[in-house]
Amino acid sequence: TTIAETRAIRASQNNLLSIGSEGTGNAFMGAMDRARVHKAALTPEQLDSVANAPKPVYDTTVVAYDFNETTLPFQSAKTPARPLISYHGTYLPETSRPTWSTDSPSGKASDFSVQFAAGQRAIIPDPAAALTLDPNDTSFTIQAWVKFATQPGARSVLFFNNGPGGALSFSVTTDRRVFVTTLGIVDQPSNAFIPNDGGWHHIA
């Protein structure tokens, strides 16, 4: 749509362009493609509005992301280079994010896994406190398929939540022992050890 506005645009407050959310809030939930910003009011004919006929970038184009790369950072089709990276509170370096892999327990073409290296993690916001346990029955189960690349040199935390009513940690010790913690209550090692065979194993 087009909205008439004659007031001056407010001066820039920072040098951050956020795509998919307003900084760290008001996130867009869905898919996106061919995101572009232009320093001009385009005519209807110039708009990239035909699905199977992408329009070229123009002299007035500031950034143009087609999201055709398989991994971050996504590159703009317009110079200067403005790579699109992940953002969570602060800029996260590429090395702090896990990567997707076709290696999986089932080995099927449609099955994937996420690969973590030292210092890598994934954060899932839980504003609705979905992990809160039932106060009348606080039983819980945590399970995962795991495959270690090397013998863990320190406690390997697979899952951690410090929220109210569901403060839990699921980990593996340096000797590959499966370990669970109800934070502030008890550390509970098990008698289950993950074999050091380089294979996939289900633990719960």
Coordinates of C-alpha atoms in Angstrom, one line a residue:
T1 CA 0.0 0.0 0.0
T2 CA 1.0 3.7 -0.2
I3 CA 0.6 6.1 2.7
A4 CA 1.0 9.8 2.2
E5 CA 3.4 11.3 4.8
T6 CA 5.1 14.7 4.7
R7 CA 6.9 14.8 8.0
A8 CA 10.7 14.3 8.1
I9 CA 12.0 10.8 9.0
R10 CA 13.5 10.6 12.5
A11 CA 17.3 10.6 12.6
S12 CA 18.9 7.2 12.7
Q13 CA 19.3 5.8 16.3
N14 CA 21.7 3.0 15.5
N15 CA 23.3 1.2 12.6
L16 CA 21.3 -2.0 13.0
L17 CA 18.9 -3.3 10.3
S18 CA 16.8 -6.1 11.7
I19 CA 15.0 -8.6 9.5
G20 CA 12.5 -10.9 11.0
S21 CA 12.0 -9.0 14.3
E22 CA 12.2 -5.6 15.9
G23 CA 15.7 -6.1 17.3
T24 CA 15.1 -8.8 19.9
G25 CA 11.3 -8.5 20.1
N26 CA 8.1 -8.7 18.1
A27 CA 9.4 -11.6 16.0
F28 CA 7.9 -12.5 12.6
M29 CA 6.7 -16.1 12.7
G30 CA 6.8 -17.5 9.1
A31 CA 8.9 -17.7 5.9
M32 CA 10.4 -14.8 4.0
D33 CA 12.1 -14.3 0.6
R34 CA 13.4 -11.5 -1.6
A35 CA 13.5 -8.9 1.1
R36 CA 14.5 -5.5 -0.3
V37 CA 14.9 -1.9 0.9
H38 CA 15.0 1.0 -1.6
K39 CA 15.8 4.7 -1.0
A40 CA 13.0 5.7 -3.3
A41 CA 9.2 5.3 -3.7
L42 CA 8.9 2.7 -6.4
T43 CA 6.2 2.7 -9.1
P44 CA 3.8 -0.3 -9.2
E45 CA 5.7 -1.6 -12.2
Q46 CA 9.0 -1.5 -10.4
L47 CA 7.7 -3.6 -7.4
D48 CA 9.0 -7.2 -7.2
S49 CA 5.4 -8.5 -7.0
V50 CA 5.4 -11.3 -9.5
A51 CA 6.4 -14.6 -7.9
N52 CA 8.1 -16.2 -10.9
A53 CA 9.7 -13.0 -12.3
P54 CA 12.1 -11.4 -9.9
K55 CA 12.8 -7.7 -10.5
P56 CA 16.5 -6.6 -10.7
V57 CA 18.1 -4.4 -8.1
Y58 CA 18.0 -0.7 -8.9
D59 CA 20.3 2.2 -8.3
T60 CA 18.0 3.1 -5.4
T61 CA 18.2 -0.3 -3.9
V62 CA 19.9 -0.3 -0.5
V63 CA 19.8 -4.0 0.3
A64 CA 18.4 -7.1 -1.5
Y65 CA 18.3 -10.5 0.2
D66 CA 17.3 -13.5 -1.8
F67 CA 18.2 -16.0 1.0
N68 CA 19.5 -18.5 -1.4
E69 CA 22.6 -19.5 0.7
T70 CA 22.3 -22.7 2.6
T71 CA 23.8 -21.1 5.8
L72 CA 24.3 -17.8 7.4
P73 CA 25.4 -15.2 6.7
F74 CA 23.0 -14.2 3.9
Q75 CA 24.5 -11.8 1.4
S76 CA 22.9 -8.7 -0.1
A77 CA 22.8 -8.5 -3.9
K78 CA 23.8 -4.8 -3.6
T79 CA 27.1 -3.3 -2.7
P80 CA 28.5 -2.5 -0.2
A81 CA 28.4 -5.9 1.4
R82 CA 25.9 -6.1 4.2
P83 CA 25.9 -9.8 5.4
L84 CA 22.8 -10.8 7.4
I85 CA 23.8 -12.7 10.5
S86 CA 22.0 -14.2 13.5
Y87 CA 21.1 -11.8 16.4
H88 CA 20.2 -12.7 19.9
G89 CA 20.6 -9.9 22.4
T90 CA 24.1 -9.2 21.1
Y91 CA 25.7 -10.1 17.8
L92 CA 26.6 -13.8 17.8
P93 CA 29.7 -14.9 16.0
E94 CA 29.4 -17.6 13.4
T95 CA 31.2 -20.0 15.6
S96 CA 28.6 -19.8 18.4
R97 CA 25.8 -21.3 16.4
P98 CA 25.2 -25.0 15.7
T99 CA 25.0 -26.3 12.2
W100 CA 22.5 -28.5 10.4
S101 CA 23.7 -31.9 9.1
T102 CA 22.3 -34.7 7.0
D103 CA 23.8 -37.2 9.5
S104 CA 20.9 -38.6 11.5
P105 CA 19.9 -41.7 13.6
S106 CA 17.5 -42.9 10.9
G107 CA 19.8 -42.2 7.9
K108 CA 16.8 -41.2 5.8
A109 CA 17.1 -38.4 3.3
S110 CA 14.5 -36.3 5.0
D111 CA 16.0 -36.6 8.5
F112 CA 18.5 -34.1 9.7
S113 CA 20.4 -33.3 12.9
V114 CA 22.0 -30.3 14.5
Q115 CA 25.7 -30.4 15.2
F116 CA 27.3 -28.6 18.1
A117 CA 31.0 -27.8 18.6
A118 CA 32.8 -26.3 21.6
G119 CA 31.0 -23.1 22.7
Q120 CA 28.0 -23.5 20.4
R121 CA 24.4 -23.4 21.7
A122 CA 20.9 -22.7 20.6
I123 CA 18.5 -20.6 22.7
I124 CA 14.7 -21.1 22.7
P125 CA 12.6 -18.3 24.3
D126 CA 9.8 -19.7 26.5
P127 CA 7.7 -16.6 27.5
A128 CA 4.7 -18.7 28.2
A129 CA 6.6 -20.9 30.6
A130 CA 5.6 -24.1 28.6
L131 CA 8.2 -26.1 30.6
T132 CA 6.5 -25.5 33.9
L133 CA 5.8 -28.9 35.5
D134 CA 2.4 -29.9 37.0
P135 CA 2.7 -29.0 40.7
N136 CA 0.5 -32.0 41.5
D137 CA 2.6 -34.5 39.6
T138 CA 6.1 -33.2 38.8
S139 CA 7.2 -36.3 36.9
F140 CA 9.1 -35.5 33.7
T141 CA 11.0 -37.1 30.9
I142 CA 13.9 -35.7 28.9
Q143 CA 15.1 -37.7 25.9
A144 CA 17.4 -37.2 22.9
W145 CA 19.5 -39.0 20.3
V146 CA 23.2 -38.2 20.7
K147 CA 26.4 -38.9 18.8
F148 CA 29.7 -37.8 20.3
A149 CA 32.5 -36.8 18.0
T150 CA 35.1 -37.1 20.7
Q151 CA 35.3 -38.1 24.4
P152 CA 33.7 -35.2 26.3
G153 CA 36.5 -33.2 28.1
A154 CA 34.0 -31.6 30.4
R155 CA 30.3 -31.9 31.4
S156 CA 28.3 -31.9 28.2
V157 CA 25.0 -30.2 28.9
L158 CA 22.3 -31.3 26.4
F159 CA 19.4 -29.4 27.8
F160 CA 19.2 -26.6 30.4
N161 CA 16.2 -24.7 31.7
N162 CA 16.2 -22.5 34.8
G163 CA 12.7 -21.3 34.6
P164 CA 10.2 -21.5 37.4
G165 CA 8.5 -24.8 37.9
G166 CA 10.8 -26.6 35.4
A167 CA 14.4 -25.9 36.4
L168 CA 16.1 -29.0 34.9
S169 CA 19.4 -29.9 33.4
F170 CA 20.2 -33.0 31.3
S171 CA 23.8 -33.8 30.7
V172 CA 26.6 -36.3 30.2
T173 CA 29.7 -36.4 32.4
T174 CA 33.3 -36.8 31.2
D175 CA 33.0 -40.6 31.5
R176 CA 29.8 -40.5 29.3
R177 CA 27.5 -41.2 32.2
V178 CA 24.0 -39.9 31.7
F179 CA 23.2 -37.2 34.4
V180 CA 20.1 -35.2 35.4
T181 CA 19.8 -32.3 37.7
T182 CA 16.7 -30.7 39.3
L183 CA 18.4 -27.3 39.9
G184 CA 18.7 -26.4 43.5
I185 CA 17.4 -29.8 44.6
V186 CA 19.6 -32.8 43.6
D187 CA 22.3 -33.9 41.1
Q188 CA 21.4 -37.4 40.0
P189 CA 23.9 -39.6 38.1
S190 CA 22.5 -42.7 36.4
N191 CA 24.0 -46.1 35.8
A192 CA 23.7 -45.5 32.0
F193 CA 26.9 -44.9 30.0
I194 CA 27.0 -43.9 26.3
P195 CA 29.2 -46.3 24.4
N196 CA 32.4 -44.8 22.9
D197 CA 31.7 -46.2 19.5
G198 CA 31.0 -43.1 17.4
G199 CA 27.4 -44.1 16.8
W200 CA 24.0 -42.7 17.5
H201 CA 22.4 -43.6 20.9
H202 CA 19.1 -42.7 22.5
I203 CA 19.2 -41.6 26.1
A204 CA 16.3 -40.6 28.3

